[in-house]
Short mmCIF file of C-alpha atoms in Angstrom, two decimals:
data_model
loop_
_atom_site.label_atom_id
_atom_site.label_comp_id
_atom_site.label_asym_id
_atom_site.label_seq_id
_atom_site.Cartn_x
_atom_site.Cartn_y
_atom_site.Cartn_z
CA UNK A 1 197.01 -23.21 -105.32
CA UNK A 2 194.78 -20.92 -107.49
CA UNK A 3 196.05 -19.52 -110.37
CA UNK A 4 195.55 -15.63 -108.75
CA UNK A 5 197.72 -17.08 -105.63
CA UNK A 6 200.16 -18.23 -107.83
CA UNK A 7 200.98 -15.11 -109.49
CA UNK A 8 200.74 -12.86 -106.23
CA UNK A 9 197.85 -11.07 -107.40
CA UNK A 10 194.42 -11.18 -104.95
CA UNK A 11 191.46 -13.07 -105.73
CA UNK A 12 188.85 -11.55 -108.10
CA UNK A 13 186.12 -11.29 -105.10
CA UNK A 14 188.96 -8.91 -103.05
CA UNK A 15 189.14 -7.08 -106.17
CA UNK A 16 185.34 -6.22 -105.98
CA UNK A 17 184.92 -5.92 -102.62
CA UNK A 18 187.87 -3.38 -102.65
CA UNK A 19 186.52 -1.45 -105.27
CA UNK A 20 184.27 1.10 -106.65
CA UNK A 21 182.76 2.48 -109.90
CA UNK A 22 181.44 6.00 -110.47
CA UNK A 23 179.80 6.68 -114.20
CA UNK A 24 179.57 9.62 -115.19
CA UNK A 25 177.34 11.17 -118.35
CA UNK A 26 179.25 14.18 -119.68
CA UNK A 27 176.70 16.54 -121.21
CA UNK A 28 174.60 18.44 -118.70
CA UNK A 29 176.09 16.25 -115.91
CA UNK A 30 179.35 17.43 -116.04
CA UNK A 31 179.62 20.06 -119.05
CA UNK A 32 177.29 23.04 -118.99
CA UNK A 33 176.50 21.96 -123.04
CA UNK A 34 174.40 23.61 -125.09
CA UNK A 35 172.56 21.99 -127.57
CA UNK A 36 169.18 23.48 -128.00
CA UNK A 37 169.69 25.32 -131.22
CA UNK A 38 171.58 24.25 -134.65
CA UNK A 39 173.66 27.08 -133.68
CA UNK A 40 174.53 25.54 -130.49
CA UNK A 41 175.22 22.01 -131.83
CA UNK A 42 176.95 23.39 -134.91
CA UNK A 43 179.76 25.37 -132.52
CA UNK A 44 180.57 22.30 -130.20
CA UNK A 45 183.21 19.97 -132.37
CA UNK A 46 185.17 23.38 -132.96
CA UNK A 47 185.51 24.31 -129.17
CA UNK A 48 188.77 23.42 -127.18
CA UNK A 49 188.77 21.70 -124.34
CA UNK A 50 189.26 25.80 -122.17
CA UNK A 51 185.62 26.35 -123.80
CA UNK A 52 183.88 23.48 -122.17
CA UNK A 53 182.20 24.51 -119.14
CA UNK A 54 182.43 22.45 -116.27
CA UNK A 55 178.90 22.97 -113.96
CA UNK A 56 179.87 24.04 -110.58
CA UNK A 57 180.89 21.76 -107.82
CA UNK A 58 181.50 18.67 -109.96
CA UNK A 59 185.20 18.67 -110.09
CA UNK A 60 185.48 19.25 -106.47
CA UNK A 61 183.15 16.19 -105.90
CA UNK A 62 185.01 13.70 -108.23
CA UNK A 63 187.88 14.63 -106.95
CA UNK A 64 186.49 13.73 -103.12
CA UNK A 65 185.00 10.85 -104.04
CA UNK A 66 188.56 9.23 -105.39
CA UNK A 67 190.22 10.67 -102.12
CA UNK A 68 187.61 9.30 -99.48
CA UNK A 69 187.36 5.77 -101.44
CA UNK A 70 191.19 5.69 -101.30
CA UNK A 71 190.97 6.54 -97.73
CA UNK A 72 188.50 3.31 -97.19
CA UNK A 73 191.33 1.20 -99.11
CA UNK A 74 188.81 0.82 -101.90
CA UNK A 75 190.48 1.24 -105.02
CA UNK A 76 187.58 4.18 -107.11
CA UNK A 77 187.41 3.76 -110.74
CA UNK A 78 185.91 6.79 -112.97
CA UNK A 79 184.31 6.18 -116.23
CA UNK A 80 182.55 8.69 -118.79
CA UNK A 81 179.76 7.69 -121.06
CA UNK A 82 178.54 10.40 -123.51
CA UNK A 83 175.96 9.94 -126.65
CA UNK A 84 178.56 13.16 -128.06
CA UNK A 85 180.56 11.69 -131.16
CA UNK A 86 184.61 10.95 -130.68
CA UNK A 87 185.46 13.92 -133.36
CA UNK A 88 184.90 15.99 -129.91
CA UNK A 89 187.49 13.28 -127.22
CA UNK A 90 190.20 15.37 -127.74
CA UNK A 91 188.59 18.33 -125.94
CA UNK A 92 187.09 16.38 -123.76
CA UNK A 93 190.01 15.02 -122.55
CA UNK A 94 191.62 18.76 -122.65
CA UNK A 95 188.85 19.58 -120.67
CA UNK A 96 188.83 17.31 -117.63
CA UNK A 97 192.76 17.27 -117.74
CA UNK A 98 192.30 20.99 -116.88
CA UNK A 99 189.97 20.36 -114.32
CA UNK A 100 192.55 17.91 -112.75
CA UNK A 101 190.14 14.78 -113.05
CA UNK A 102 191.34 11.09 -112.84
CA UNK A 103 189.60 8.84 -115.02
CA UNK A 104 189.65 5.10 -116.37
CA UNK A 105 187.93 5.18 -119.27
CA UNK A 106 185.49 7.43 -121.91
CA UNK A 107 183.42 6.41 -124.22
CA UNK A 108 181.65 8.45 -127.54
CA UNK A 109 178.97 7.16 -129.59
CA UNK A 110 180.43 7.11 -133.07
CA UNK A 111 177.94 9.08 -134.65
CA UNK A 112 180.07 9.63 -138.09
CA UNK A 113 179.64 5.49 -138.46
CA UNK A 114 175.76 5.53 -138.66
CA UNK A 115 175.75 8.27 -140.37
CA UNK A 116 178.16 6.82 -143.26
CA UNK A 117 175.83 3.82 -142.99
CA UNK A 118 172.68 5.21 -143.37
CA UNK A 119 171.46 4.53 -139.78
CA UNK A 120 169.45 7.32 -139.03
CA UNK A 121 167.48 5.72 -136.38
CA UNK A 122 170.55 5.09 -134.28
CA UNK A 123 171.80 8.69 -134.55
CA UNK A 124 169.09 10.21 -132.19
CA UNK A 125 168.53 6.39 -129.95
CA UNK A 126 170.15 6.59 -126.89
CA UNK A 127 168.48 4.48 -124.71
CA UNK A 128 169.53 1.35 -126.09
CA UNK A 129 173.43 2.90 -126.85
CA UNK A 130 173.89 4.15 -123.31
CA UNK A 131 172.36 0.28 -121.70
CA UNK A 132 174.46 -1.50 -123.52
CA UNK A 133 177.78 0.26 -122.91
CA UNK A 134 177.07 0.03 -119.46
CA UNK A 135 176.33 -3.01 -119.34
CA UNK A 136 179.39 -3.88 -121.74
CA UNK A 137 181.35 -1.69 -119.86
CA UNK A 138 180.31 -4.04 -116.20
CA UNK A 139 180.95 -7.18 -118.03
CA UNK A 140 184.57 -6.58 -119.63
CA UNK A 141 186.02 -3.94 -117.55
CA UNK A 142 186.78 -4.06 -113.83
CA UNK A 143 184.38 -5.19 -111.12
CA UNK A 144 183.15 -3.57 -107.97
CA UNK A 145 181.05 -4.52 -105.16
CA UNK A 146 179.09 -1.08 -105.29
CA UNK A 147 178.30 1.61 -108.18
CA UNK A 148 177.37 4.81 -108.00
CA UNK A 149 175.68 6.89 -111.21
CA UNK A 150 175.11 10.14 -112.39
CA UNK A 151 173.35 11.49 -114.73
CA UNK A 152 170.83 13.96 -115.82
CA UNK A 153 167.13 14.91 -116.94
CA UNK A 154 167.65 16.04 -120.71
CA UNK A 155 167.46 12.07 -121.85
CA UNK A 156 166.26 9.19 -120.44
CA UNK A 157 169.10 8.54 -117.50
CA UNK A 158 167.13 7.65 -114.91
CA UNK A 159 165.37 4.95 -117.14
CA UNK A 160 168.68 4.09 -118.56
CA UNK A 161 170.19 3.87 -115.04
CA UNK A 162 167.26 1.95 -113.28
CA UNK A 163 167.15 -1.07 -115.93
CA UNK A 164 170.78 -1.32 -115.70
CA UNK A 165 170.55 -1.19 -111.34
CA UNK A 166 167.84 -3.69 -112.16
CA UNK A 167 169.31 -6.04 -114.91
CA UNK A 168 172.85 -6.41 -112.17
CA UNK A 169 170.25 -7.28 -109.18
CA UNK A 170 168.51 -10.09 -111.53
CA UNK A 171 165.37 -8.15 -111.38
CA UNK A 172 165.31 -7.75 -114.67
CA UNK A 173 165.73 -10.67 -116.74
CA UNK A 174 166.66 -10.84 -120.42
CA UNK A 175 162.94 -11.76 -121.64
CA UNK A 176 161.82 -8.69 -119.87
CA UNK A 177 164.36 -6.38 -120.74
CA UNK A 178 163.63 -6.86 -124.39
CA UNK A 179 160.15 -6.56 -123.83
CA UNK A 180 160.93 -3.38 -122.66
CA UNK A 181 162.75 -1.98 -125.11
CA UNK A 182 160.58 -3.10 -127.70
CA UNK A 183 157.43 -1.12 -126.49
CA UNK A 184 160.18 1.84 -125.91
CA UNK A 185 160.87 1.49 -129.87
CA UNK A 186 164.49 1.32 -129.04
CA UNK A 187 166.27 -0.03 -132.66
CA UNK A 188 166.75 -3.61 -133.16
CA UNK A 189 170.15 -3.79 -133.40
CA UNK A 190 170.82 -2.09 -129.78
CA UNK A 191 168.06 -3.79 -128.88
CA UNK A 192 169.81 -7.74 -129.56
CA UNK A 193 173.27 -6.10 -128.31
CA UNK A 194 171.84 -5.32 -124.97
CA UNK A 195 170.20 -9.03 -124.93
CA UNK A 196 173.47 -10.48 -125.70
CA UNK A 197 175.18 -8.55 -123.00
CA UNK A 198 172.02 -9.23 -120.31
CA UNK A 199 172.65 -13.20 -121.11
CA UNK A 200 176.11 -13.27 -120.54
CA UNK A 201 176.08 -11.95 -117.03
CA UNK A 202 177.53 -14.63 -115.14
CA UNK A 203 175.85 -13.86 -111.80
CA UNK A 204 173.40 -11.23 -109.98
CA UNK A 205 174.09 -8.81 -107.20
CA UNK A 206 172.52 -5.40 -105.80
CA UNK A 207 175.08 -3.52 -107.40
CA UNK A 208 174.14 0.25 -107.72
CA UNK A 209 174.46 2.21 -104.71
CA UNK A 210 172.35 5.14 -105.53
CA UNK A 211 171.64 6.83 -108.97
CA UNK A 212 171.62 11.21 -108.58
CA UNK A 213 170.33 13.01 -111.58
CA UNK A 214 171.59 16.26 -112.24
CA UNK A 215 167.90 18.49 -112.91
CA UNK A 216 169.66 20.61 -115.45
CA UNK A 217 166.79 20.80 -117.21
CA UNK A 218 165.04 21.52 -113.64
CA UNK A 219 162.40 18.95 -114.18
CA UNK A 220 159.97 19.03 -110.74
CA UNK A 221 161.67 16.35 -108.71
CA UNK A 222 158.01 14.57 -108.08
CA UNK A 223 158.28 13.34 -111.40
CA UNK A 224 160.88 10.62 -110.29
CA UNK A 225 159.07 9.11 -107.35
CA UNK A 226 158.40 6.51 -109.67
CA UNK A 227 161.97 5.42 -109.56
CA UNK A 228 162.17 4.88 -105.69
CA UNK A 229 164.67 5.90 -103.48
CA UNK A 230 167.07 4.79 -104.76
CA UNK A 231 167.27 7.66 -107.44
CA UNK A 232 167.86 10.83 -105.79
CA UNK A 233 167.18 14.29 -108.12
CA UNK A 234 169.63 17.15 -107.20
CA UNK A 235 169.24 20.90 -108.29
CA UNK A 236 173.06 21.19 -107.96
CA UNK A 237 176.05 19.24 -106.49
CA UNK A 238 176.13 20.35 -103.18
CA UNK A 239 172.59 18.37 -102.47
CA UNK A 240 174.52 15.46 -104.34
CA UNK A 241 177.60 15.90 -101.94
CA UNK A 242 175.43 15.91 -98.86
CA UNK A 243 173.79 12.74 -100.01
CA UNK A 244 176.95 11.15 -100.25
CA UNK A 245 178.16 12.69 -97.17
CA UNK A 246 175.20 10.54 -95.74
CA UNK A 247 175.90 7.13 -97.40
CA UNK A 248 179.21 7.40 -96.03
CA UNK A 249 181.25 7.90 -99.69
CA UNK A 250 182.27 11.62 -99.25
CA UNK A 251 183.87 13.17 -95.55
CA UNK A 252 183.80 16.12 -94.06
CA UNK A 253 186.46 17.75 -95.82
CA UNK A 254 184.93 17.58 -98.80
CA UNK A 255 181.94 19.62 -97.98
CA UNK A 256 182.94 23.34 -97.94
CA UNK A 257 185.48 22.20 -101.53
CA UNK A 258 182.04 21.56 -102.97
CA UNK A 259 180.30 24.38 -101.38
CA UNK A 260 182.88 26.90 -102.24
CA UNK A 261 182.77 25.90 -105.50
CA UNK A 262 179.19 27.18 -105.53
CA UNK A 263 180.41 30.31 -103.51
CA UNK A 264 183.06 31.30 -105.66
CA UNK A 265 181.33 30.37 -109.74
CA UNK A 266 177.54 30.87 -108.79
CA UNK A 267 178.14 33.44 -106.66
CA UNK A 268 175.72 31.31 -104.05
CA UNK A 269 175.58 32.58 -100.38
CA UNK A 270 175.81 30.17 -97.07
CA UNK A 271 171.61 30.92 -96.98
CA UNK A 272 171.05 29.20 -99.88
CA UNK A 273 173.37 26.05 -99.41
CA UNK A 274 171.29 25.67 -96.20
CA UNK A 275 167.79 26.00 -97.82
CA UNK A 276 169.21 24.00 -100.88
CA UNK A 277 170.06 21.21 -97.70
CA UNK A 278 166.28 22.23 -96.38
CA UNK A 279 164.75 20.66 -100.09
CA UNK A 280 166.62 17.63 -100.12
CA UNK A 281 165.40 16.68 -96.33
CA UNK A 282 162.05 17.91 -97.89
CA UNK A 283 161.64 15.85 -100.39
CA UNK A 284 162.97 12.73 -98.09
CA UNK A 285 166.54 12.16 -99.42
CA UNK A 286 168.46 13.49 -96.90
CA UNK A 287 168.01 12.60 -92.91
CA UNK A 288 167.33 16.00 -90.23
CA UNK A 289 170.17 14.77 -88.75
CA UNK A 290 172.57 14.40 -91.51
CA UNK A 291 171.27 17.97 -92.52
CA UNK A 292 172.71 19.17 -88.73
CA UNK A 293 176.00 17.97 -89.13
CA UNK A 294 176.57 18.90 -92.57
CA UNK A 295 175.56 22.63 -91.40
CA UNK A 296 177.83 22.24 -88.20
CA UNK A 297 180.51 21.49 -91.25
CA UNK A 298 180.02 24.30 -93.05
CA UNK A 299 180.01 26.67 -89.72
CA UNK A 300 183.36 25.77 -89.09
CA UNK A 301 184.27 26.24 -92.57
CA UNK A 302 182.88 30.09 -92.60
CA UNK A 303 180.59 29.16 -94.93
CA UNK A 304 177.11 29.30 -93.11
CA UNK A 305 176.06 31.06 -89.67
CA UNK A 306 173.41 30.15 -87.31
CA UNK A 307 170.14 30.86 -88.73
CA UNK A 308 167.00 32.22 -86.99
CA UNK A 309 163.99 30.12 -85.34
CA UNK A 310 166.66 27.05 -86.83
CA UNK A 311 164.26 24.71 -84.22
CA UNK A 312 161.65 25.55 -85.27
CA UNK A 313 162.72 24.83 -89.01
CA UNK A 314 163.91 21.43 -87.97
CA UNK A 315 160.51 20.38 -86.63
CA UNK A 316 158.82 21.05 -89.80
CA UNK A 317 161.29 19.77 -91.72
CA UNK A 318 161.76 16.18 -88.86
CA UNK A 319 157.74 16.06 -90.12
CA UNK A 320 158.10 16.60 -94.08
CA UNK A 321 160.87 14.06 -93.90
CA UNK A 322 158.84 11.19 -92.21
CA UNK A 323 155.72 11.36 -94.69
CA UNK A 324 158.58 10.84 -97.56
CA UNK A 325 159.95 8.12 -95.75
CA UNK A 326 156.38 6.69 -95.03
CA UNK A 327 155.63 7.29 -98.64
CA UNK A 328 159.08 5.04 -99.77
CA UNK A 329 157.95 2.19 -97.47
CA UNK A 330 155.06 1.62 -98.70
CA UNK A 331 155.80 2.73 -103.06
CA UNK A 332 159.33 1.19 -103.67
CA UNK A 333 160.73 -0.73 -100.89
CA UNK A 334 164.07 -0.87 -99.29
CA UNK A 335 166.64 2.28 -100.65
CA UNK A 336 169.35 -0.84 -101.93
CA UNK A 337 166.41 -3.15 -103.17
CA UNK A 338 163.55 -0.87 -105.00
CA UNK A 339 161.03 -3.15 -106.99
CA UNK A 340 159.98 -0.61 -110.07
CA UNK A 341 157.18 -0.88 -111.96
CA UNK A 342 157.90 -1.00 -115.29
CA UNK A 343 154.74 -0.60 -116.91
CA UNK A 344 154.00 2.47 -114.93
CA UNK A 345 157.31 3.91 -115.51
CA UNK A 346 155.99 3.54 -119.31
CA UNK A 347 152.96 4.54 -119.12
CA UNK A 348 153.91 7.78 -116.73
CA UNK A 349 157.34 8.75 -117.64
CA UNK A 350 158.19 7.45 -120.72
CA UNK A 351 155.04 8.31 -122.32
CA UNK A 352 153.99 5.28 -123.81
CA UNK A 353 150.27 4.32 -122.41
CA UNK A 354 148.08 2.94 -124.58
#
């Protein structure tokens, strides 16, 4: 008899298998934050946690995603990861306690440390931070069969994110990952944490479900081809919802909370949820007919009508959607198993050609 029979509790690979993780970045993917002046960075540690600004839609869809995985008996776990410094946790905390969000664990990069210690280097490197708390955070906290991550374009999330997808599925080895953040400059001491924490994964499996970056910063969404299909940009969390909606994690109910949420705090109107729905099919991340039923959704809620020429619309938009998906095939592979290339990524997003 096993010692997890023994004590009544199930074996670790039920515990996976009946779980999932959703990380979350905090600024710009869930606060509104402002940080593009000295002005703006110099107010934040003095704000209470009724000055953050949530975006819209996000509470609504954390909230969903805990209810629907609950309703699949999978047992959701919610972490934060911010590059913001601790001295600012207790409004956080304030913050998310007021927008009635569940979590299992937050984490701040102590910024007051390297600055006591003369790091300056680490104070501005996330890269290398952000990897290896995730990939500290995988190794020592609780598994899951499937991850989901979010994130935004102000850093370098959707690098961050795809080396981390990678490194789980084995794709990335520890050899290559240094190599990689070497050329990105990242700072040696992140750099031999993240080894560490690459070697002691004790096996490999395709881990990360899909990776949605928040375009705060509204960067054009062609810019992440490069990243497969896996990584799906979204102008707002509606688009996110739907995608979700797709992949099975979110359920109808949680549509028109999420869309509302738009209604009601950026004053948006049931036109432009359906042409926000109209980009995402677009630009290939959503299927025509997932787009159909999440309209027929919002119908019933009284939150979109019938539009005009609609077949039309859908046979231009049955069209757009195929060239995407013929594009995918042939650039990055299967959605769960995207082979990246690194050196492009480099070269093209990351700025570092030669």
């Amino acid at each position: 008899m096993s010692e997890e029979q023994a004590s009544g509790r199930p074996p670790k690979e039920a515990i996976e298998r009946a779980a999932i993780t959703f990380r979350w970045d905090l600024d710009k993917t869930y606060l509104r934050t402002q940080f593009e002046s000295l002005r703006q960075m110099v107010k934040i540690p003095f704000e209470a946690g009724s000055d953050k600004v949530h975006l819209p839609g996000v509470p609504q869809l954390i909230q969903a995603l805990r209810r629907c995985a609950a309703a699949r008996a999978q047992r959701p776990f919610v972490f934060f990861l911010s590059a913001s410094p601790p001295q600012i946790g207790n409004a956080i905390r304030q913050k998310l306690e007021l927008d009635g969000i569940d979590y299992d664990g937050i984490i701040f990069k102590d910024q007051l440390r390297n600055l006591v210690r003369g790091r300056w280097r680490s104070l501005r490197e996330h890269l290398g931070y952000k990897l290896g708390e995730l990939l500290e955070s995988r190794r020592l906290g609780p598994a899951a069969s499937r991850e989901v991550l979010f994130g935004d374009d102000w850093e370098s999330d959707p690098l961050i994110y795809s080396m981390y997808a990678d490194i789980l599925a084995g794709r990335l080895t520890a050899e290559a990952t240094d190599t990689l953040l070497r050329t990105l400059e990242v700072e040696r001491g992140a750099i031999a944490r993240v080894t560490r924490a690459v070697e002691a994964l004790e096996e490999h499996a395709e881990v990360v479900l899909r990776i949605y970056i928040n375009l705060e910063k509204r960067t054009p969404p062609g810019r992440f081809h490069i990243f497969g299909s896996r990584l799906v940009p979204a102008f707002n969390y509606f688009q996110t919802g739907a995608s979700l909606f797709e992949i099975g994690l979110l359920d109808e109910e949680a549509l028109p909370a999420i869309a509302s949420a738009l209604v009601d705090e950026a004053g948006w109107t049931g036109d432009r949820l359906r042409n926000s729905l109209d980009d995402l099919v677009r630009r290939g991340h959503l299927r025509l007919s997932s787009r159909t039923r999440v309209i027929r959704v919002l119908q019933r809620a009284g939150l979109a009508t019938p539009a005009p020429h609609d077949a039309m619309l859908r046979a231009r938009l049955r069209a757009a959607f195929e060239r995407l998906q013929a594009r995918w095939s042939r650039t990055a592979g299967p959605v769960d198993a995207p082979v990246l290339d690194y050196e492009r990524i480099l070269r093209e997003w990351a700025g570092r050609g030669e």
